Amino acid sequence: MTSPAVWSDAWARAMAAAMADGTAVLDPTDDIGSVPTGPYWVMETDTGLSDRMGAGEPVNQETGTIWLHLMVAKGTGTPAALALRISMSNAFRAAAALSGLSYFEQHFDPPSLSTDGTRYRFSLGIAYEFQNLPPQTGGT
């Protein structure tokens, strides 16, 4: 399961990049109301591993992928979509402010037509690793 701290860092980066490009980022589990008419992003995450680094070790290690899907209207043109995807990619190349979080290799999936046939999806996957200590509980 993706840690809330990882989600928050990725969300902040994605929102800043999208705002700079005049697009929006949608959370698929949020009440989004109407879908934007122009290009927009949908952010999802998946976790490949989340476990202690070793027996008795307090540090938890999590690895996974931040997925950002750029949705563009059919007929918009590929070059503009690729430029937006590169801009978003660059937002995840800067060092993470969150201790223990690092972003590394990125995946660029080929475009895919949406189920209703009106938009193309250009996906960007950013691999991450997060090492953190579990919350401390009271006691001696």
mmCIF file with all atom_site columns, C-alpha atoms in Angstrom:
data_model
loop_
_atom_site.group_PDB
_atom_site.id
_atom_site.type_symbol
_atom_site.label_atom_id
_atom_site.label_alt_id
_atom_site.label_comp_id
_atom_site.label_asym_id
_atom_site.label_entity_id
_atom_site.label_seq_id
_atom_site.pdbx_PDB_ins_code
_atom_site.Cartn_x
_atom_site.Cartn_y
_atom_site.Cartn_z
_atom_site.occupancy
_atom_site.B_iso_or_equiv
_atom_site.pdbx_formal_charge
_atom_site.auth_seq_id
_atom_site.auth_comp_id
_atom_site.auth_asym_id
_atom_site.auth_atom_id
_atom_site.pdbx_PDB_model_num
ATOM 1   C CA . MET A 1 1   ? 0.000   0.000  0.000   1.00 0.00 ? 1   MET A CA 1
ATOM 2   C CA . THR A 1 2   ? 1.357   3.415  -0.920  1.00 0.00 ? 2   THR A CA 1
ATOM 3   C CA . SER A 1 3   ? 2.208   5.534  2.115   1.00 0.00 ? 3   SER A CA 1
ATOM 4   C CA . PRO A 1 4   ? 0.245   8.765  2.558   1.00 0.00 ? 4   PRO A CA 1
ATOM 5   C CA . ALA A 1 5   ? 3.586   10.623 2.696   1.00 0.00 ? 5   ALA A CA 1
ATOM 6   C CA . VAL A 1 6   ? 4.567   9.311  -0.757  1.00 0.00 ? 6   VAL A CA 1
ATOM 7   C CA . TRP A 1 7   ? 1.139   10.145 -2.195  1.00 0.00 ? 7   TRP A CA 1
ATOM 8   C CA . SER A 1 8   ? 1.336   13.699 -0.798  1.00 0.00 ? 8   SER A CA 1
ATOM 9   C CA . ASP A 1 9   ? 4.812   14.341 -2.218  1.00 0.00 ? 9   ASP A CA 1
ATOM 10  C CA . ALA A 1 10  ? 3.863   12.978 -5.647  1.00 0.00 ? 10  ALA A CA 1
ATOM 11  C CA . TRP A 1 11  ? 0.551   14.882 -5.643  1.00 0.00 ? 11  TRP A CA 1
ATOM 12  C CA . ALA A 1 12  ? 2.294   18.181 -4.834  1.00 0.00 ? 12  ALA A CA 1
ATOM 13  C CA . ARG A 1 13  ? 4.839   17.652 -7.641  1.00 0.00 ? 13  ARG A CA 1
ATOM 14  C CA . ALA A 1 14  ? 2.149   16.668 -10.145 1.00 0.00 ? 14  ALA A CA 1
ATOM 15  C CA . MET A 1 15  ? -0.080  19.617 -9.203  1.00 0.00 ? 15  MET A CA 1
ATOM 16  C CA . ALA A 1 16  ? 2.787   22.121 -9.550  1.00 0.00 ? 16  ALA A CA 1
ATOM 17  C CA . ALA A 1 17  ? 3.781   20.738 -12.971 1.00 0.00 ? 17  ALA A CA 1
ATOM 18  C CA . ALA A 1 18  ? 0.175   20.663 -14.182 1.00 0.00 ? 18  ALA A CA 1
ATOM 19  C CA . MET A 1 19  ? -0.530  24.214 -13.030 1.00 0.00 ? 19  MET A CA 1
ATOM 20  C CA . ALA A 1 20  ? 2.598   25.431 -14.838 1.00 0.00 ? 20  ALA A CA 1
ATOM 21  C CA . ASP A 1 21  ? 1.306   23.812 -18.048 1.00 0.00 ? 21  ASP A CA 1
ATOM 22  C CA . GLY A 1 22  ? -2.306  24.938 -17.614 1.00 0.00 ? 22  GLY A CA 1
ATOM 23  C CA . THR A 1 23  ? -3.664  21.449 -17.000 1.00 0.00 ? 23  THR A CA 1
ATOM 24  C CA . ALA A 1 24  ? -5.336  19.773 -14.010 1.00 0.00 ? 24  ALA A CA 1
ATOM 25  C CA . VAL A 1 25  ? -4.617  16.622 -12.002 1.00 0.00 ? 25  VAL A CA 1
ATOM 26  C CA . LEU A 1 26  ? -7.569  14.469 -10.970 1.00 0.00 ? 26  LEU A CA 1
ATOM 27  C CA . ASP A 1 27  ? -7.676  12.018 -8.083  1.00 0.00 ? 27  ASP A CA 1
ATOM 28  C CA . PRO A 1 28  ? -9.715  9.034  -9.354  1.00 0.00 ? 28  PRO A CA 1
ATOM 29  C CA . THR A 1 29  ? -11.207 8.480  -5.899  1.00 0.00 ? 29  THR A CA 1
ATOM 30  C CA . ASP A 1 30  ? -12.251 12.104 -5.412  1.00 0.00 ? 30  ASP A CA 1
ATOM 31  C CA . ASP A 1 31  ? -15.537 13.684 -6.484  1.00 0.00 ? 31  ASP A CA 1
ATOM 32  C CA . ILE A 1 32  ? -14.282 15.496 -9.586  1.00 0.00 ? 32  ILE A CA 1
ATOM 33  C CA . GLY A 1 33  ? -17.593 16.806 -10.861 1.00 0.00 ? 33  GLY A CA 1
ATOM 34  C CA . SER A 1 34  ? -17.238 17.323 -14.595 1.00 0.00 ? 34  SER A CA 1
ATOM 35  C CA . VAL A 1 35  ? -14.218 16.190 -16.578 1.00 0.00 ? 35  VAL A CA 1
ATOM 36  C CA . PRO A 1 36  ? -12.140 19.059 -18.024 1.00 0.00 ? 36  PRO A CA 1
ATOM 37  C CA . THR A 1 37  ? -12.554 19.679 -21.756 1.00 0.00 ? 37  THR A CA 1
ATOM 38  C CA . GLY A 1 38  ? -8.822  20.224 -22.306 1.00 0.00 ? 38  GLY A CA 1
ATOM 39  C CA . PRO A 1 39  ? -5.931  17.907 -21.459 1.00 0.00 ? 39  PRO A CA 1
ATOM 40  C CA . TYR A 1 40  ? -5.876  16.645 -17.878 1.00 0.00 ? 40  TYR A CA 1
ATOM 41  C CA . TRP A 1 41  ? -3.957  14.165 -15.739 1.00 0.00 ? 41  TRP A CA 1
ATOM 42  C CA . VAL A 1 42  ? -5.198  11.283 -13.591 1.00 0.00 ? 42  VAL A CA 1
ATOM 43  C CA . MET A 1 43  ? -2.861  10.122 -10.805 1.00 0.00 ? 43  MET A CA 1
ATOM 44  C CA . GLU A 1 44  ? -2.738  6.571  -9.451  1.00 0.00 ? 44  GLU A CA 1
ATOM 45  C CA . THR A 1 45  ? -0.172  4.568  -7.499  1.00 0.00 ? 45  THR A CA 1
ATOM 46  C CA . ASP A 1 46  ? 0.799   0.961  -7.083  1.00 0.00 ? 46  ASP A CA 1
ATOM 47  C CA . THR A 1 47  ? 3.149   -0.625 -4.596  1.00 0.00 ? 47  THR A CA 1
ATOM 48  C CA . GLY A 1 48  ? 5.361   -3.543 -5.499  1.00 0.00 ? 48  GLY A CA 1
ATOM 49  C CA . LEU A 1 49  ? 6.766   -4.110 -2.009  1.00 0.00 ? 49  LEU A CA 1
ATOM 50  C CA . SER A 1 50  ? 6.094   -2.860 1.481   1.00 0.00 ? 50  SER A CA 1
ATOM 51  C CA . ASP A 1 51  ? 7.860   -4.672 4.286   1.00 0.00 ? 51  ASP A CA 1
ATOM 52  C CA . ARG A 1 52  ? 10.439  -4.380 7.035   1.00 0.00 ? 52  ARG A CA 1
ATOM 53  C CA . MET A 1 53  ? 13.997  -4.239 5.754   1.00 0.00 ? 53  MET A CA 1
ATOM 54  C CA . GLY A 1 54  ? 14.853  -7.306 7.863   1.00 0.00 ? 54  GLY A CA 1
ATOM 55  C CA . ALA A 1 55  ? 13.769  -9.363 10.860  1.00 0.00 ? 55  ALA A CA 1
ATOM 56  C CA . GLY A 1 56  ? 13.403  -7.057 13.853  1.00 0.00 ? 56  GLY A CA 1
ATOM 57  C CA . GLU A 1 57  ? 14.327  -4.014 11.751  1.00 0.00 ? 57  GLU A CA 1
ATOM 58  C CA . PRO A 1 58  ? 12.180  -0.942 12.526  1.00 0.00 ? 58  PRO A CA 1
ATOM 59  C CA . VAL A 1 59  ? 12.691  0.608  9.067   1.00 0.00 ? 59  VAL A CA 1
ATOM 60  C CA . ASN A 1 60  ? 9.956   -0.101 6.532   1.00 0.00 ? 60  ASN A CA 1
ATOM 61  C CA . GLN A 1 61  ? 10.898  -0.186 2.847   1.00 0.00 ? 61  GLN A CA 1
ATOM 62  C CA . GLU A 1 62  ? 8.294   0.485  0.193   1.00 0.00 ? 62  GLU A CA 1
ATOM 63  C CA . THR A 1 63  ? 8.764   0.406  -3.579  1.00 0.00 ? 63  THR A CA 1
ATOM 64  C CA . GLY A 1 64  ? 6.209   1.168  -6.235  1.00 0.00 ? 64  GLY A CA 1
ATOM 65  C CA . THR A 1 65  ? 5.169   3.358  -9.139  1.00 0.00 ? 65  THR A CA 1
ATOM 66  C CA . ILE A 1 66  ? 3.425   6.702  -9.367  1.00 0.00 ? 66  ILE A CA 1
ATOM 67  C CA . TRP A 1 67  ? 1.244   6.602  -12.498 1.00 0.00 ? 67  TRP A CA 1
ATOM 68  C CA . LEU A 1 68  ? 0.205   9.805  -14.221 1.00 0.00 ? 68  LEU A CA 1
ATOM 69  C CA . HIS A 1 69  ? -2.108  9.406  -17.198 1.00 0.00 ? 69  HIS A CA 1
ATOM 70  C CA . LEU A 1 70  ? -2.429  12.379 -19.534 1.00 0.00 ? 70  LEU A CA 1
ATOM 71  C CA . MET A 1 71  ? -5.832  12.372 -21.214 1.00 0.00 ? 71  MET A CA 1
ATOM 72  C CA . VAL A 1 72  ? -6.020  14.399 -24.431 1.00 0.00 ? 72  VAL A CA 1
ATOM 73  C CA . ALA A 1 73  ? -8.928  14.839 -26.801 1.00 0.00 ? 73  ALA A CA 1
ATOM 74  C CA . LYS A 1 74  ? -8.799  12.846 -30.018 1.00 0.00 ? 74  LYS A CA 1
ATOM 75  C CA . GLY A 1 75  ? -7.518  15.098 -32.791 1.00 0.00 ? 75  GLY A CA 1
ATOM 76  C CA . THR A 1 76  ? -5.303  17.177 -30.447 1.00 0.00 ? 76  THR A CA 1
ATOM 77  C CA . GLY A 1 77  ? -2.021  15.925 -31.904 1.00 0.00 ? 77  GLY A CA 1
ATOM 78  C CA . THR A 1 78  ? 0.801   13.879 -30.419 1.00 0.00 ? 78  THR A CA 1
ATOM 79  C CA . PRO A 1 79  ? 3.611   16.507 -30.189 1.00 0.00 ? 79  PRO A CA 1
ATOM 80  C CA . ALA A 1 80  ? 1.693   18.686 -27.689 1.00 0.00 ? 80  ALA A CA 1
ATOM 81  C CA . ALA A 1 81  ? 0.871   15.649 -25.535 1.00 0.00 ? 81  ALA A CA 1
ATOM 82  C CA . LEU A 1 82  ? 4.492   14.479 -25.565 1.00 0.00 ? 82  LEU A CA 1
ATOM 83  C CA . ALA A 1 83  ? 5.653   17.947 -24.463 1.00 0.00 ? 83  ALA A CA 1
ATOM 84  C CA . LEU A 1 84  ? 3.216   17.871 -21.527 1.00 0.00 ? 84  LEU A CA 1
ATOM 85  C CA . ARG A 1 85  ? 4.378   14.387 -20.553 1.00 0.00 ? 85  ARG A CA 1
ATOM 86  C CA . ILE A 1 86  ? 8.044   15.463 -20.599 1.00 0.00 ? 86  ILE A CA 1
ATOM 87  C CA . SER A 1 87  ? 7.210   18.484 -18.443 1.00 0.00 ? 87  SER A CA 1
ATOM 88  C CA . MET A 1 88  ? 5.530   16.213 -15.887 1.00 0.00 ? 88  MET A CA 1
ATOM 89  C CA . SER A 1 89  ? 8.450   13.797 -16.060 1.00 0.00 ? 89  SER A CA 1
ATOM 90  C CA . ASN A 1 90  ? 10.872  16.599 -15.196 1.00 0.00 ? 90  ASN A CA 1
ATOM 91  C CA . ALA A 1 91  ? 8.903   17.399 -12.025 1.00 0.00 ? 91  ALA A CA 1
ATOM 92  C CA . PHE A 1 92  ? 9.962   14.010 -10.650 1.00 0.00 ? 92  PHE A CA 1
ATOM 93  C CA . ARG A 1 93  ? 13.651  14.383 -11.517 1.00 0.00 ? 93  ARG A CA 1
ATOM 94  C CA . ALA A 1 94  ? 14.397  16.874 -8.720  1.00 0.00 ? 94  ALA A CA 1
ATOM 95  C CA . ALA A 1 95  ? 15.505  15.527 -5.338  1.00 0.00 ? 95  ALA A CA 1
ATOM 96  C CA . ALA A 1 96  ? 12.672  14.641 -2.979  1.00 0.00 ? 96  ALA A CA 1
ATOM 97  C CA . ALA A 1 97  ? 12.135  16.905 0.022   1.00 0.00 ? 97  ALA A CA 1
ATOM 98  C CA . LEU A 1 98  ? 10.776  13.965 2.023   1.00 0.00 ? 98  LEU A CA 1
ATOM 99  C CA . SER A 1 99  ? 13.551  12.116 3.867   1.00 0.00 ? 99  SER A CA 1
ATOM 100 C CA . GLY A 1 100 ? 13.859  8.499  2.720   1.00 0.00 ? 100 GLY A CA 1
ATOM 101 C CA . LEU A 1 101 ? 11.989  9.023  -0.580  1.00 0.00 ? 101 LEU A CA 1
ATOM 102 C CA . SER A 1 102 ? 13.668  8.740  -3.951  1.00 0.00 ? 102 SER A CA 1
ATOM 103 C CA . TYR A 1 103 ? 12.294  8.679  -7.481  1.00 0.00 ? 103 TYR A CA 1
ATOM 104 C CA . PHE A 1 104 ? 14.198  6.876  -10.193 1.00 0.00 ? 104 PHE A CA 1
ATOM 105 C CA . GLU A 1 105 ? 13.505  5.188  -13.548 1.00 0.00 ? 105 GLU A CA 1
ATOM 106 C CA . GLN A 1 106 ? 10.513  6.307  -15.557 1.00 0.00 ? 106 GLN A CA 1
ATOM 107 C CA . HIS A 1 107 ? 8.251   4.448  -17.975 1.00 0.00 ? 107 HIS A CA 1
ATOM 108 C CA . PHE A 1 108 ? 6.499   6.024  -20.957 1.00 0.00 ? 108 PHE A CA 1
ATOM 109 C CA . ASP A 1 109 ? 3.658   3.848  -22.182 1.00 0.00 ? 109 ASP A CA 1
ATOM 110 C CA . PRO A 1 110 ? 2.409   4.244  -25.759 1.00 0.00 ? 110 PRO A CA 1
ATOM 111 C CA . PRO A 1 111 ? -0.858  6.124  -26.317 1.00 0.00 ? 111 PRO A CA 1
ATOM 112 C CA . SER A 1 112 ? -4.077  4.191  -25.866 1.00 0.00 ? 112 SER A CA 1
ATOM 113 C CA . LEU A 1 113 ? -7.582  5.156  -26.986 1.00 0.00 ? 113 LEU A CA 1
ATOM 114 C CA . SER A 1 114 ? -10.065 5.589  -24.116 1.00 0.00 ? 114 SER A CA 1
ATOM 115 C CA . THR A 1 115 ? -13.003 3.219  -23.822 1.00 0.00 ? 115 THR A CA 1
ATOM 116 C CA . ASP A 1 116 ? -15.409 5.794  -25.254 1.00 0.00 ? 116 ASP A CA 1
ATOM 117 C CA . GLY A 1 117 ? -13.014 6.591  -28.126 1.00 0.00 ? 117 GLY A CA 1
ATOM 118 C CA . THR A 1 118 ? -12.859 10.348 -27.491 1.00 0.00 ? 118 THR A CA 1
ATOM 119 C CA . ARG A 1 119 ? -9.483  10.673 -25.740 1.00 0.00 ? 119 ARG A CA 1
ATOM 120 C CA . TYR A 1 120 ? -6.002  9.226  -25.926 1.00 0.00 ? 120 TYR A CA 1
ATOM 121 C CA . ARG A 1 121 ? -4.060  8.288  -22.803 1.00 0.00 ? 121 ARG A CA 1
ATOM 122 C CA . PHE A 1 122 ? -0.319  9.031  -22.587 1.00 0.00 ? 122 PHE A CA 1
ATOM 123 C CA . SER A 1 123 ? 0.951   7.336  -19.416 1.00 0.00 ? 123 SER A CA 1
ATOM 124 C CA . LEU A 1 124 ? 4.012   8.171  -17.342 1.00 0.00 ? 124 LEU A CA 1
ATOM 125 C CA . GLY A 1 125 ? 5.159   5.797  -14.605 1.00 0.00 ? 125 GLY A CA 1
ATOM 126 C CA . ILE A 1 126 ? 7.726   6.961  -12.037 1.00 0.00 ? 126 ILE A CA 1
ATOM 127 C CA . ALA A 1 127 ? 9.336   4.279  -9.885  1.00 0.00 ? 127 ALA A CA 1
ATOM 128 C CA . TYR A 1 128 ? 9.946   5.206  -6.257  1.00 0.00 ? 128 TYR A CA 1
ATOM 129 C CA . GLU A 1 129 ? 11.509  3.845  -3.094  1.00 0.00 ? 129 GLU A CA 1
ATOM 130 C CA . PHE A 1 130 ? 10.586  5.007  0.389   1.00 0.00 ? 130 PHE A CA 1
ATOM 131 C CA . GLN A 1 131 ? 12.260  3.987  3.636   1.00 0.00 ? 131 GLN A CA 1
ATOM 132 C CA . ASN A 1 132 ? 10.702  5.184  6.852   1.00 0.00 ? 132 ASN A CA 1
ATOM 133 C CA . LEU A 1 133 ? 10.430  4.395  10.530  1.00 0.00 ? 133 LEU A CA 1
ATOM 134 C CA . PRO A 1 134 ? 7.020   3.312  11.821  1.00 0.00 ? 134 PRO A CA 1
ATOM 135 C CA . PRO A 1 135 ? 5.217   5.698  14.157  1.00 0.00 ? 135 PRO A CA 1
ATOM 136 C CA . GLN A 1 136 ? 6.473   5.481  17.742  1.00 0.00 ? 136 GLN A CA 1
ATOM 137 C CA . THR A 1 137 ? 4.015   4.312  20.383  1.00 0.00 ? 137 THR A CA 1
ATOM 138 C CA . GLY A 1 138 ? 4.027   5.326  24.026  1.00 0.00 ? 138 GLY A CA 1
ATOM 139 C CA . GLY A 1 139 ? 5.709   3.255  26.717  1.00 0.00 ? 139 GLY A CA 1
ATOM 140 C CA . THR A 1 140 ? 9.121   2.738  28.159  1.00 0.00 ? 140 THR A CA 1
#
